[in-house]
PDB file of C-alpha atoms in Angstrom:
ATOM      1  CA  MET A1091     153.275 132.815  87.794  1.00 45.00           C
ATOM      2  CA  LYS A1092     155.159 131.659  91.122  1.00 46.00           C
ATOM      3  CA  ILE A1093     152.459 133.008  93.356  1.00 47.00           C
ATOM      4  CA  GLN A1094     149.335 131.633  90.631  1.00 45.00           C
ATOM      5  CA  SER A1095     151.037 128.624  90.912  1.00 47.00           C
ATOM      6  CA  LEU A1096     151.356 128.896  94.515  1.00 44.00           C
ATOM      7  CA  LEU A1097     147.662 129.244  95.253  1.00 41.00           C
ATOM      8  CA  PHE A1098     146.841 126.591  92.746  1.00 40.00           C
ATOM      9  CA  VAL A1099     148.841 124.262  95.082  1.00 40.00           C
ATOM     10  CA  THR A1100     147.253 125.973  98.400  1.00 44.00           C
ATOM     11  CA  THR A1101     143.857 125.482  97.335  1.00 39.00           C
ATOM     12  CA  ILE A1102     144.120 121.828  96.053  1.00 39.00           C
ATOM     13  CA  ILE A1103     145.819 120.479  99.400  1.00 40.00           C
ATOM     14  CA  PHE A1104     143.176 122.652 101.002  1.00 38.00           C
ATOM     15  CA  LEU A1105     140.443 120.588  99.076  1.00 36.00           C
ATOM     16  CA  SER A1106     141.930 117.728  99.987  1.00 41.00           C
ATOM     17  CA  LEU A1107     141.820 118.168 103.475  1.00 37.00           C
ATOM     18  CA  MET A1108     138.766 118.966 103.723  1.00 37.00           C
ATOM     19  CA  LEU A1109     137.119 115.797 101.790  1.00 35.00           C
ATOM     20  CA  GLN A1110     139.509 113.565 104.264  1.00 37.00           C
ATOM     21  CA  GLY A1111     137.732 115.614 106.885  1.00 39.00           C
ATOM     22  CA  CYS A1112     134.060 114.872 105.453  1.00 40.00           C
ATOM     23  CA  PRO A1113     132.858 111.297 106.015  1.00 42.00           C
ATOM     24  CA  SER A1114     130.459 110.174 102.820  1.00 47.00           C
ATOM     25  CA  THR A1115     127.040 109.515 103.598  1.00 59.00           C
ATOM     26  CA  GLU A1116     127.424 105.327 103.825  1.00 83.00           C
ATOM     27  CA  THR A1117     123.595 103.565 103.335  1.00 82.00           C
ATOM     28  CA  HIS A1118     122.194  99.592 103.156  1.00 89.00           C
ATOM     29  CA  GLU A1119     119.334  98.018 101.365  1.00 92.00           C
ATOM     30  CA  GLU A1120     115.912  98.057 103.303  1.00 93.00           C
ATOM     31  CA  THR A1121     112.905  95.573 102.154  1.00 96.00           C
ATOM     32  CA  VAL A1122     109.690  96.168 103.973  1.00 95.00           C
ATOM     33  CA  THR A1123     105.999  94.861 102.332  1.00 96.00           C
ATOM     34  CA  ILE A1124     103.192  96.689 103.259  1.00 96.00           C
ATOM     35  CA  HIS A1125      99.125  96.469 102.719  1.00 96.00           C
ATOM     36  CA  PRO A1126      96.881  98.414 100.976  1.00 95.00           C
ATOM     37  CA  SER A1127      95.205 101.172 103.185  1.00 93.00           C
ATOM     38  CA  ASN A1128      92.213 101.888 100.740  1.00 94.00           C
ATOM     39  CA  TRP A1129      90.640  99.888  98.236  1.00 95.00           C
ATOM     40  CA  ASN A1130      87.308  99.168  95.839  1.00 95.00           C
ATOM     41  CA  THR A1131      85.577  97.937  93.050  1.00 96.00           C
ATOM     42  CA  LEU A1132      83.969 100.617  90.693  1.00 95.00           C
ATOM     43  CA  THR A1133      81.113  99.329  88.649  1.00 92.00           C
ATOM     44  CA  GLU A1134      79.350 100.144  85.427  1.00 89.00           C
ATOM     45  CA  THR A1135      76.233  98.405  84.077  1.00 84.00           C
ATOM     46  CA  SER A1136      74.034  98.581  80.919  1.00 80.00           C
ATOM     47  CA  SER A1137      71.723  96.741  78.805  1.00 75.00           C
ATOM     48  CA  GLY A1138      69.581  96.294  75.690  1.00 70.00           C
ATOM     49  CA  GLY A1139      67.458  94.747  73.636  1.00 62.00           C
ATOM     50  CA  ASP A1140      64.330  93.186  74.803  1.00 56.00           C
ATOM     51  CA  VAL A1141      63.947  94.581  77.951  1.00 52.00           C
ATOM     52  CA  CYS A1142      66.709  92.533  79.722  1.00 57.00           C
ATOM     53  CA  ARG A1143      63.935  92.240  82.716  1.00 55.00           C
ATOM     54  CA  GLY A1144      66.210  95.371  84.217  1.00 52.00           C
ATOM     55  CA  GLY A1145      69.513  93.592  83.676  1.00 52.00           C
ATOM     56  CA  LEU A1146      72.162  91.845  85.975  1.00 60.00           C
ATOM     57  CA  GLN A1147      73.149  92.588  89.637  1.00 68.00           C
ATOM     58  CA  PRO A1148      76.770  93.139  89.287  1.00 78.00           C
ATOM     59  CA  ASP A1149      79.066  91.106  91.468  1.00 86.00           C
ATOM     60  CA  SER A1150      80.510  91.964  94.549  1.00 89.00           C
ATOM     61  CA  PRO A1151      83.848  91.666  96.013  1.00 92.00           C
ATOM     62  CA  GLY A1152      84.432  89.716  98.902  1.00 89.00           C
ATOM     63  CA  ALA A1153      85.485  91.255 102.083  1.00 89.00           C
ATOM     64  CA  ASN A1154      89.155  92.651 101.769  1.00 92.00           C
ATOM     65  CA  GLN A1155      88.811  92.006  97.944  1.00 96.00           C
ATOM     66  CA  ILE A1156      88.449  93.902  94.651  1.00 97.00           C
ATOM     67  CA  ILE A1157      87.290  92.908  91.573  1.00 96.00           C
ATOM     68  CA  VAL A1158      88.402  93.533  87.992  1.00 96.00           C
ATOM     69  CA  GLY A1159      87.267  92.424  84.611  1.00 94.00           C
ATOM     70  CA  PHE A1160      83.959  92.812  82.341  1.00 92.00           C
ATOM     71  CA  SER A1161      81.465  90.935  81.074  1.00 88.00           C
ATOM     72  CA  HIS A1162      79.421  90.612  77.764  1.00 85.00           C
ATOM     73  CA  ARG A1163      75.841  88.018  77.983  1.00 79.00           C
ATOM     74  CA  LEU A1164      73.586  87.798  75.301  1.00 76.00           C
ATOM     75  CA  SER A1165      70.774  85.962  74.906  1.00 71.00           C
ATOM     76  CA  ASP A1166      69.097  84.040  72.003  1.00 64.00           C
ATOM     77  CA  ASP A1167      66.186  87.068  71.983  1.00 67.00           C
ATOM     78  CA  ASP A1168      69.187  89.745  71.567  1.00 68.00           C
ATOM     79  CA  CYS A1169      69.359  90.770  75.150  1.00 74.00           C
ATOM     80  CA  TRP A1170      72.097  92.351  76.119  1.00 76.00           C
ATOM     81  CA  VAL A1171      74.013  93.325  79.357  1.00 81.00           C
ATOM     82  CA  ASN A1172      77.525  94.479  80.118  1.00 84.00           C
ATOM     83  CA  GLN A1173      79.425  95.071  83.162  1.00 88.00           C
ATOM     84  CA  ILE A1174      82.834  97.066  83.777  1.00 92.00           C
ATOM     85  CA  TYR A1175      84.848  95.790  86.870  1.00 95.00           C
ATOM     86  CA  GLU A1176      87.660  98.018  87.585  1.00 96.00           C
ATOM     87  CA  GLY A1177      89.741  96.905  90.264  1.00 96.00           C
ATOM     88  CA  LEU A1178      91.656 100.280  92.952  1.00 97.00           C
ATOM     89  CA  LEU A1179      94.645  99.992  95.531  1.00 97.00           C
ATOM     90  CA  ARG A1180      95.754 102.811  97.424  1.00 96.00           C
ATOM     91  CA  PHE A1181      98.450 102.236  99.874  1.00 96.00           C
ATOM     92  CA  GLN A1182      99.783 104.767 102.552  1.00 93.00           C
ATOM     93  CA  ILE A1183     102.948 105.769 100.883  1.00 93.00           C
ATOM     94  CA  ASP A1184     103.574 108.901 103.630  1.00 91.00           C
ATOM     95  CA  ALA A1185     103.590 106.265 106.392  1.00 90.00           C
ATOM     96  CA  ALA A1186     106.092 103.943 104.614  1.00 93.00           C
ATOM     97  CA  PRO A1187     109.751 103.819 105.801  1.00 90.00           C
ATOM     98  CA  PHE A1188     110.573 104.370 102.025  1.00 93.00           C
ATOM     99  CA  ASN A1189     109.349 107.923 101.834  1.00 93.00           C
ATOM    100  CA  ARG A1190     111.515 110.016 100.450  1.00 89.00           C
ATOM    101  CA  ARG A1191     113.959 107.799 100.303  1.00 90.00           C
ATOM    102  CA  LEU A1192     115.365 106.384  96.717  1.00 93.00           C
ATOM    103  CA  VAL A1193     113.317 103.221  95.772  1.00 96.00           C
ATOM    104  CA  LYS A1194     115.539 100.239  94.095  1.00 96.00           C
ATOM    105  CA  SER A1195     112.746  98.113  93.210  1.00 97.00           C
ATOM    106  CA  ALA A1196     108.524  98.346  93.868  1.00 97.00           C
ATOM    107  CA  THR A1197     106.614  95.235  93.415  1.00 97.00           C
ATOM    108  CA  LEU A1198     102.507  94.853  93.697  1.00 97.00           C
ATOM    109  CA  THR A1199     101.318  91.288  94.223  1.00 97.00           C
ATOM    110  CA  SER A1200      97.892  90.040  94.415  1.00 96.00           C
ATOM    111  CA  HIS A1201      96.090  86.251  94.437  1.00 96.00           C
ATOM    112  CA  ALA A1202      93.914  85.861  92.070  1.00 95.00           C
ATOM    113  CA  ALA A1203      90.883  84.257  94.228  1.00 94.00           C
ATOM    114  CA  ASN A1204      88.579  83.610  91.589  1.00 93.00           C
ATOM    115  CA  THR A1205      87.908  84.186  88.162  1.00 94.00           C
ATOM    116  CA  ARG A1206      85.069  83.290  85.856  1.00 91.00           C
ATOM    117  CA  ALA A1207      86.317  83.883  82.628  1.00 91.00           C
ATOM    118  CA  ASN A1208      84.937  82.503  78.735  1.00 87.00           C
ATOM    119  CA  PRO A1209      87.051  81.659  76.876  1.00 87.00           C
ATOM    120  CA  ALA A1210      89.699  80.892  79.624  1.00 90.00           C
ATOM    121  CA  ARG A1211      91.840  82.713  81.517  1.00 89.00           C
ATOM    122  CA  ASN A1212      93.856  82.844  85.137  1.00 90.00           C
ATOM    123  CA  SER A1213      93.323  86.254  85.703  1.00 93.00           C
ATOM    124  CA  CYS A1214      92.041  89.183  84.229  1.00 94.00           C
ATOM    125  CA  ILE A1215      93.639  92.145  84.761  1.00 95.00           C
ATOM    126  CA  ASN A1216      95.063  93.571  81.382  1.00 94.00           C
ATOM    127  CA  GLN A1217      96.642  97.179  82.529  1.00 96.00           C
ATOM    128  CA  VAL A1218      97.900  99.140  85.331  1.00 96.00           C
ATOM    129  CA  GLY A1219      97.689 102.619  85.637  1.00 94.00           C
ATOM    130  CA  MET A1220      97.462 106.253  87.424  1.00 95.00           C
ATOM    131  CA  THR A1221      95.368 108.701  87.967  1.00 95.00           C
ATOM    132  CA  ASP A1222      94.900 111.907  89.411  1.00 95.00           C
ATOM    133  CA  ILE A1223      91.447 111.966  90.437  1.00 95.00           C
ATOM    134  CA  ASP A1224      91.390 111.394  94.049  1.00 94.00           C
ATOM    135  CA  TRP A1225      88.085 108.596  94.359  1.00 95.00           C
ATOM    136  CA  TRP A1226      90.005 107.200  97.745  1.00 92.00           C
ATOM    137  CA  ALA A1227      88.816 111.075  99.453  1.00 88.00           C
ATOM    138  CA  GLN A1228      85.468 110.377  97.568  1.00 88.00           C
ATOM    139  CA  LEU A1229      82.191 108.272  99.410  1.00 85.00           C
ATOM    140  CA  ASN A1230      81.035 107.381  96.088  1.00 87.00           C
ATOM    141  CA  PRO A1231      83.855 108.109  93.369  1.00 89.00           C
ATOM    142  CA  SER A1232      82.517 106.900  89.691  1.00 88.00           C
ATOM    143  CA  ARG A1233      84.028 104.532  87.143  1.00 89.00           C
ATOM    144  CA  ILE A1234      87.090 106.307  86.030  1.00 94.00           C
ATOM    145  CA  HIS A1235      87.960 106.246  82.335  1.00 93.00           C
ATOM    146  CA  LEU A1236      90.916 105.471  79.763  1.00 92.00           C
ATOM    147  CA  THR A1237      91.105 109.564  79.502  1.00 93.00           C
ATOM    148  CA  ASP A1238      92.014 109.886  82.688  1.00 95.00           C
ATOM    149  CA  LEU A1239      94.347 106.957  83.243  1.00 95.00           C
ATOM    150  CA  ARG A1240      98.326 107.910  82.365  1.00 91.00           C
ATOM    151  CA  ASN A1241     101.739 105.391  82.363  1.00 91.00           C
ATOM    152  CA  LEU A1242      99.315 102.369  81.668  1.00 93.00           C
ATOM    153  CA  LYS A1243     101.638  98.879  81.521  1.00 92.00           C
ATOM    154  CA  SER A1244     100.257  95.912  80.333  1.00 94.00           C
ATOM    155  CA  VAL A1245      99.953  93.080  83.115  1.00 93.00           C
ATOM    156  CA  GLN A1246     100.458  89.205  81.795  1.00 91.00           C
ATOM    157  CA  PRO A1247      97.810  87.015  83.313  1.00 89.00           C
ATOM    158  CA  ALA A1248      98.332  84.775  86.091  1.00 91.00           C
ATOM    159  CA  GLN A1249      96.615  83.782  89.187  1.00 92.00           C
ATOM    160  CA  ASP A1250      99.304  84.868  91.270  1.00 95.00           C
ATOM    161  CA  LEU A1251     100.039  88.342  89.922  1.00 93.00           C
ATOM    162  CA  SER A1252     104.081  89.946  90.611  1.00 95.00           C
ATOM    163  CA  ILE A1253     104.141  93.479  88.901  1.00 95.00           C
ATOM    164  CA  ASP A1254     106.938  95.648  88.577  1.00 96.00           C
ATOM    165  CA  VAL A1255     105.762  99.418  89.643  1.00 96.00           C
ATOM    166  CA  THR A1256     109.220 101.088  90.450  1.00 96.00           C
ATOM    167  CA  GLN A1257     108.786 104.165  88.453  1.00 94.00           C
ATOM    168  CA  ILE A1258     105.358 104.998  89.868  1.00 94.00           C
ATOM    169  CA  VAL A1259     106.399 103.996  93.358  1.00 96.00           C
ATOM    170  CA  SER A1260     109.493 106.365  93.246  1.00 95.00           C
ATOM    171  CA  ARG A1261     107.562 109.207  91.865  1.00 94.00           C
ATOM    172  CA  TRP A1262     105.251 109.193  94.570  1.00 95.00           C
ATOM    173  CA  ALA A1263     107.980 108.529  97.921  1.00 95.00           C
ATOM    174  CA  ASN A1264     110.106 111.327  96.212  1.00 92.00           C
ATOM    175  CA  GLY A1265     107.291 113.428  95.907  1.00 90.00           C
ATOM    176  CA  THR A1266     107.003 114.193  92.004  1.00 92.00           C
ATOM    177  CA  GLU A1267     103.055 112.612  91.817  1.00 92.00           C
ATOM    178  CA  ASP A1268     100.579 112.489  94.331  1.00 93.00           C
ATOM    179  CA  ASN A1269      99.123 109.315  95.165  1.00 95.00           C
ATOM    180  CA  ASN A1270      96.332 108.409  93.733  1.00 96.00           C
ATOM    181  CA  GLY A1271      96.924 104.873  94.085  1.00 96.00           C
ATOM    182  CA  PHE A1272      96.909 102.223  91.230  1.00 97.00           C
ATOM    183  CA  VAL A1273      94.061 101.727  89.061  1.00 97.00           C
ATOM    184  CA  LEU A1274      93.356  98.179  87.677  1.00 97.00           C
ATOM    185  CA  ILE A1275      91.352  97.653  84.037  1.00 96.00           C
ATOM    186  CA  GLY A1276      91.019  94.417  83.004  1.00 94.00           C
ATOM    187  CA  GLN A1277      89.968  93.762  78.884  1.00 88.00           C
ATOM    188  CA  ARG A1278      87.316  95.724  77.199  1.00 85.00           C
ATOM    189  CA  PRO A1279      87.893  98.451  79.660  1.00 87.00           C
ATOM    190  CA  GLU A1280      85.178 100.920  77.699  1.00 85.00           C
ATOM    191  CA  MET A1281      81.395 100.603  76.789  1.00 80.00           C
ATOM    192  CA  SER A1282      81.681 101.409  73.677  1.00 73.00           C
ATOM    193  CA  ASP A1283      84.073  98.349  73.240  1.00 70.00           C
ATOM    194  CA  PHE A1284      80.983  96.614  73.317  1.00 71.00           C
ATOM    195  CA  SER A1285      79.136  95.850  70.714  1.00 63.00           C
ATOM    196  CA  ASN A1286      77.808  92.759  69.507  1.00 57.00           C
ATOM    197  CA  THR A1287      79.817  92.014  66.145  1.00 56.00           C
ATOM    198  CA  GLY A1288      82.123  89.805  66.522  1.00 53.00           C
ATOM    199  CA  MET A1289      81.514  89.181  70.482  1.00 57.00           C
ATOM    200  CA  LEU A1290      80.984  85.919  71.708  1.00 56.00           C
ATOM    201  CA  THR A1291      78.131  85.179  73.538  1.00 66.00           C
ATOM    202  CA  ASN A1292      78.526  85.386  76.916  1.00 78.00           C
ATOM    203  CA  GLU A1293      82.018  86.301  77.075  1.00 85.00           C
ATOM    204  CA  THR A1294      83.470  87.240  80.659  1.00 90.00           C
ATOM    205  CA  CYS A1295      86.260  87.460  82.381  1.00 92.00           C
ATOM    206  CA  GLU A1296      85.675  88.322  86.066  1.00 94.00           C
ATOM    207  CA  SER A1297      88.455  87.833  88.280  1.00 95.00           C
ATOM    208  CA  PHE A1298      88.405  88.414  92.711  1.00 96.00           C
ATOM    209  CA  TYR A1299      92.064  89.409  94.183  1.00 97.00           C
ATOM    210  CA  GLU A1300      93.049  89.715  97.315  1.00 96.00           C
ATOM    211  CA  ASN A1301      96.426  89.642  99.318  1.00 96.00           C
ATOM    212  CA  MET A1302      97.475  92.880  97.786  1.00 96.00           C
ATOM    213  CA  ALA A1303     100.987  94.126  98.866  1.00 97.00           C
ATOM    214  CA  LEU A1304     103.589  96.397  98.045  1.00 97.00           C
ATOM    215  CA  THR A1305     106.931  94.889  98.447  1.00 98.00           C
ATOM    216  CA  VAL A1306     109.947  97.564  98.483  1.00 97.00           C
ATOM    217  CA  THR A1307     113.391  97.293  98.093  1.00 97.00           C
ATOM    218  CA  PHE A1308     114.986 101.222  99.462  1.00 95.00           C
ATOM    219  CA  PHE A1309     118.401 102.610 100.690  1.00 92.00           C
ATOM    220  CA  GLN A1310     118.083 104.023 103.915  1.00 85.00           C
ATOM    221  CA  PHE A1311     120.736 105.724 105.840  1.00 77.00           C
ATOM    222  CA  ASN A1312     123.322 103.825 107.865  1.00 77.00           C
ATOM    223  CA  THR A1313     122.446 106.899 110.710  1.00 64.00           C
ATOM    224  CA  GLN A1314     119.739 108.892 110.421  1.00 62.00           C
ATOM    225  CA  ALA A1315     120.367 112.556 111.447  1.00 66.00           C
ATOM    226  CA  HIS A1316     116.976 113.071 113.329  1.00 74.00           C
ATOM    227  CA  HIS A1317     115.179 111.281 115.602  1.00 85.00           C
ATOM    228  CA  PRO A1318     111.630 112.552 115.927  1.00 92.00           C
ATOM    229  CA  SER A1319     109.806 112.267 118.749  1.00 93.00           C
ATOM    230  CA  ILE A1320     106.218 113.215 120.044  1.00 94.00           C
ATOM    231  CA  SER A1321     104.175 113.652 123.345  1.00 95.00           C
ATOM    232  CA  VAL A1322     100.665 113.661 122.569  1.00 95.00           C
ATOM    233  CA  THR A1323      97.482 115.682 125.220  1.00 93.00           C
ATOM    234  CA  ALA A1324      94.174 114.773 124.610  1.00 92.00           C
ATOM    235  CA  VAL A1325      91.219 115.812 126.577  1.00 92.00           C
ATOM    236  CA  HIS A1326      87.302 115.933 126.016  1.00 89.00           C
ATOM    237  CA  THR A1327      84.726 118.215 126.774  1.00 85.00           C
ATOM    238  CA  GLN A1328      81.599 118.254 126.283  1.00 83.00           C
ATOM    239  CA  THR A1329      81.421 119.398 123.617  1.00 89.00           C
ATOM    240  CA  SER A1330      85.174 118.504 121.797  1.00 89.00           C
ATOM    241  CA  SER A1331      88.347 117.059 121.587  1.00 91.00           C
ATOM    242  CA  ASP A1332      91.392 119.017 122.363  1.00 92.00           C
ATOM    243  CA  ILE A1333      94.646 117.344 120.864  1.00 93.00           C
ATOM    244  CA  THR A1334      98.234 118.785 121.786  1.00 95.00           C
ATOM    245  CA  VAL A1335     101.132 117.509 120.100  1.00 96.00           C
ATOM    246  CA  LYS A1336     104.678 118.639 120.713  1.00 95.00           C
ATOM    247  CA  GLY A1337     107.390 117.849 118.753  1.00 94.00           C
ATOM    248  CA  THR A1338     111.272 117.448 119.128  1.00 94.00           C
ATOM    249  CA  ASP A1339     114.386 116.514 117.165  1.00 92.00           C
ATOM    250  CA  PHE A1340     112.303 117.162 113.800  1.00 93.00           C
ATOM    251  CA  THR A1341     114.098 119.189 111.006  1.00 90.00           C
ATOM    252  CA  PRO A1342     114.988 122.445 111.512  1.00 90.00           C
ATOM    253  CA  ASN A1343     112.290 124.662 109.833  1.00 91.00           C
ATOM    254  CA  GLY A1344     110.822 122.300 108.289  1.00 90.00           C
ATOM    255  CA  THR A1345     107.266 121.033 107.809  1.00 94.00           C
ATOM    256  CA  VAL A1346     105.818 118.826 109.780  1.00 95.00           C
ATOM    257  CA  HIS A1347     102.328 116.924 108.896  1.00 94.00           C
ATOM    258  CA  VAL A1348     100.109 115.579 111.529  1.00 95.00           C
ATOM    259  CA  PHE A1349      97.546 112.490 110.732  1.00 93.00           C
ATOM    260  CA  ALA A1350      95.133 110.487 113.060  1.00 92.00           C
ATOM    261  CA  ASP A1351      95.757 106.802 112.084  1.00 89.00           C
ATOM    262  CA  ASP A1352      93.350 103.990 112.952  1.00 85.00           C
ATOM    263  CA  VAL A1353      90.524 105.986 113.179  1.00 86.00           C
ATOM    264  CA  PRO A1354      87.194 103.470 113.335  1.00 85.00           C
ATOM    265  CA  GLY A1355      85.226 103.695 110.557  1.00 78.00           C
ATOM    266  CA  ARG A1356      87.758 104.913 107.733  1.00 78.00           C
ATOM    267  CA  MET A1357      90.547 103.817 105.639  1.00 76.00           C
ATOM    268  CA  GLY A1358      94.129 105.550 105.910  1.00 79.00           C
ATOM    269  CA  SER A1359      95.148 108.209 107.530  1.00 86.00           C
ATOM    270  CA  PHE A1360      92.809 111.628 108.722  1.00 87.00           C
ATOM    271  CA  PRO A1361      95.174 114.811 108.156  1.00 90.00           C
ATOM    272  CA  LEU A1362      94.987 117.157 110.671  1.00 93.00           C
ATOM    273  CA  GLY A1363      96.742 119.882 109.635  1.00 94.00           C
ATOM    274  CA  SER A1364     100.575 121.479 109.353  1.00 95.00           C
ATOM    275  CA  VAL A1365     103.124 123.095 111.112  1.00 95.00           C
ATOM    276  CA  THR A1366     106.514 125.055 111.264  1.00 95.00           C
ATOM    277  CA  ALA A1367     109.177 123.457 113.360  1.00 94.00           C
ATOM    278  CA  ASP A1368     111.573 125.871 114.650  1.00 92.00           C
ATOM    279  CA  GLY A1369     115.418 126.413 114.801  1.00 89.00           C
ATOM    280  CA  ASN A1370     115.918 124.040 116.712  1.00 90.00           C
ATOM    281  CA  GLY A1371     113.452 120.876 115.085  1.00 92.00           C
ATOM    282  CA  LYS A1372     110.727 121.766 117.814  1.00 94.00           C
ATOM    283  CA  PHE A1373     106.963 122.444 117.655  1.00 95.00           C
ATOM    284  CA  GLN A1374     103.265 122.767 119.217  1.00 96.00           C
ATOM    285  CA  PHE A1375     100.519 122.085 116.818  1.00 96.00           C
ATOM    286  CA  PHE A1376      96.646 122.164 118.482  1.00 95.00           C
ATOM    287  CA  ASN A1377      93.648 120.926 116.934  1.00 93.00           C
ATOM    288  CA  ARG A1378      90.062 120.964 118.460  1.00 92.00           C
ATOM    289  CA  ALA A1379      87.236 118.643 116.789  1.00 89.00           C
ATOM    290  CA  LEU A1380      83.716 119.272 117.508  1.00 90.00           C
ATOM    291  CA  CYS A1381      82.302 115.671 119.548  1.00 88.00           C
ATOM    292  CA  THR A1382      78.784 114.686 118.016  1.00 82.00           C
ATOM    293  CA  HIS A1383      79.195 111.372 119.635  1.00 81.00           C
ATOM    294  CA  GLN A1384      81.672 109.652 121.825  1.00 84.00           C
ATOM    295  CA  PRO A1385      84.951 110.530 120.966  1.00 88.00           C
ATOM    296  CA  ASP A1386      87.175 107.431 119.901  1.00 89.00           C
ATOM    297  CA  SER A1387      90.734 106.421 120.784  1.00 91.00           C
ATOM    298  CA  VAL A1388      93.408 106.941 117.924  1.00 92.00           C
ATOM    299  CA  THR A1389      96.979 107.221 116.765  1.00 93.00           C
ATOM    300  CA  ILE A1390      98.296 110.405 116.063  1.00 94.00           C
ATOM    301  CA  ARG A1391     101.300 110.038 113.981  1.00 95.00           C
ATOM    302  CA  THR A1392     103.619 113.169 112.411  1.00 95.00           C
ATOM    303  CA  LEU A1393     105.345 112.988 109.077  1.00 92.00           C
ATOM    304  CA  ASP A1394     108.962 115.321 108.827  1.00 91.00           C
ATOM    305  CA  ASP A1395     108.790 116.182 105.367  1.00 87.00           C
ATOM    306  CA  SER A1396     112.288 116.587 104.665  1.00 84.00           C
ATOM    307  CA  SER A1397     113.197 113.575 105.807  1.00 83.00           C
ATOM    308  CA  GLY A1398     109.456 111.495 105.492  1.00 86.00           C
ATOM    309  CA  ASP A1399     110.397 109.731 109.162  1.00 88.00           C
ATOM    310  CA  ASN A1400     107.174 109.473 111.470  1.00 91.00           C
ATOM    311  CA  ALA A1401     106.194 109.849 114.807  1.00 93.00           C
ATOM    312  CA  ARG A1402     103.714 108.199 116.795  1.00 93.00           C
ATOM    313  CA  GLY A1403     101.925 109.116 119.746  1.00 94.00           C
ATOM    314  CA  TYR A1404      98.526 107.791 121.258  1.00 93.00           C
ATOM    315  CA  ALA A1405      95.377 110.102 121.579  1.00 92.00           C
ATOM    316  CA  PRO A1406      92.684 108.508 124.526  1.00 92.00           C
ATOM    317  CA  VAL A1407      89.744 110.809 123.017  1.00 90.00           C
ATOM    318  CA  PHE A1408      89.521 112.042 119.629  1.00 90.00           C
ATOM    319  CA  CYS A1409      86.443 113.343 117.510  1.00 86.00           C
ATOM    320  CA  TYR A1410      86.026 113.466 113.324  1.00 78.00           C
TER     321      TYR A1410
END
């Protein structure tokens, strides 16, 4: 018994010394506001009755705007036109400082610059949800139906909207959900909801939204273990552009994703590939792209998958 007691006391003393010698990891709060890297308005139109002269052309959003809502127009000769507008927003989470960090709060904000509503309403977003459809990577995405939406959240009408999206953004930041952005829908989101029975003549609720932003408060480590950096070498030949990226101080044996940012004519990041850092946190990545036109200058960005840290460099020539 004495030997067991001595061993127990010795173990307690050893653990106490170990804990005293290991300082706790301290964090602080930071807040950042980012703007969408991708946005779109999806529209569907149907018409019926007495020809309707081919229906009506849908409204078009202005620069940096999206439209959300619907329009039901019924004429005296029972000719009807139904239009649906869905707004889609995606933020570049993998390039944000809160990626792979613990998110405390996230708020999606926007301003209804113009609303056409009968009956009167100051905003036409009714719900916001997530989808598995990567609409932002498609050239001509079709309308996303209710069956392809999940985690729908009701939105109270207001000209200046502020929507709590903490749970959704947290999943994107910790990598448990693919970031396909937000889908914003209005009342009567499906064409099947449009029957003339019980509908008001010319019932409409369309809102044009602008100044979309995502504000996130997150916990940041006071001192980060790694400070990744890269050097970029770009060479233009007659037929291609060669990009060589060398990185240091990344997570040892960790995965590093490589992107081209600020590519002319594209929204968001253009993925180039991934590479594994060695045991010292170093890597070398090579990308060759055929040139069918004059190359552009871009920003090369690397994402340390383990820490969420980004490092950037400049490529004076790049083809895509």
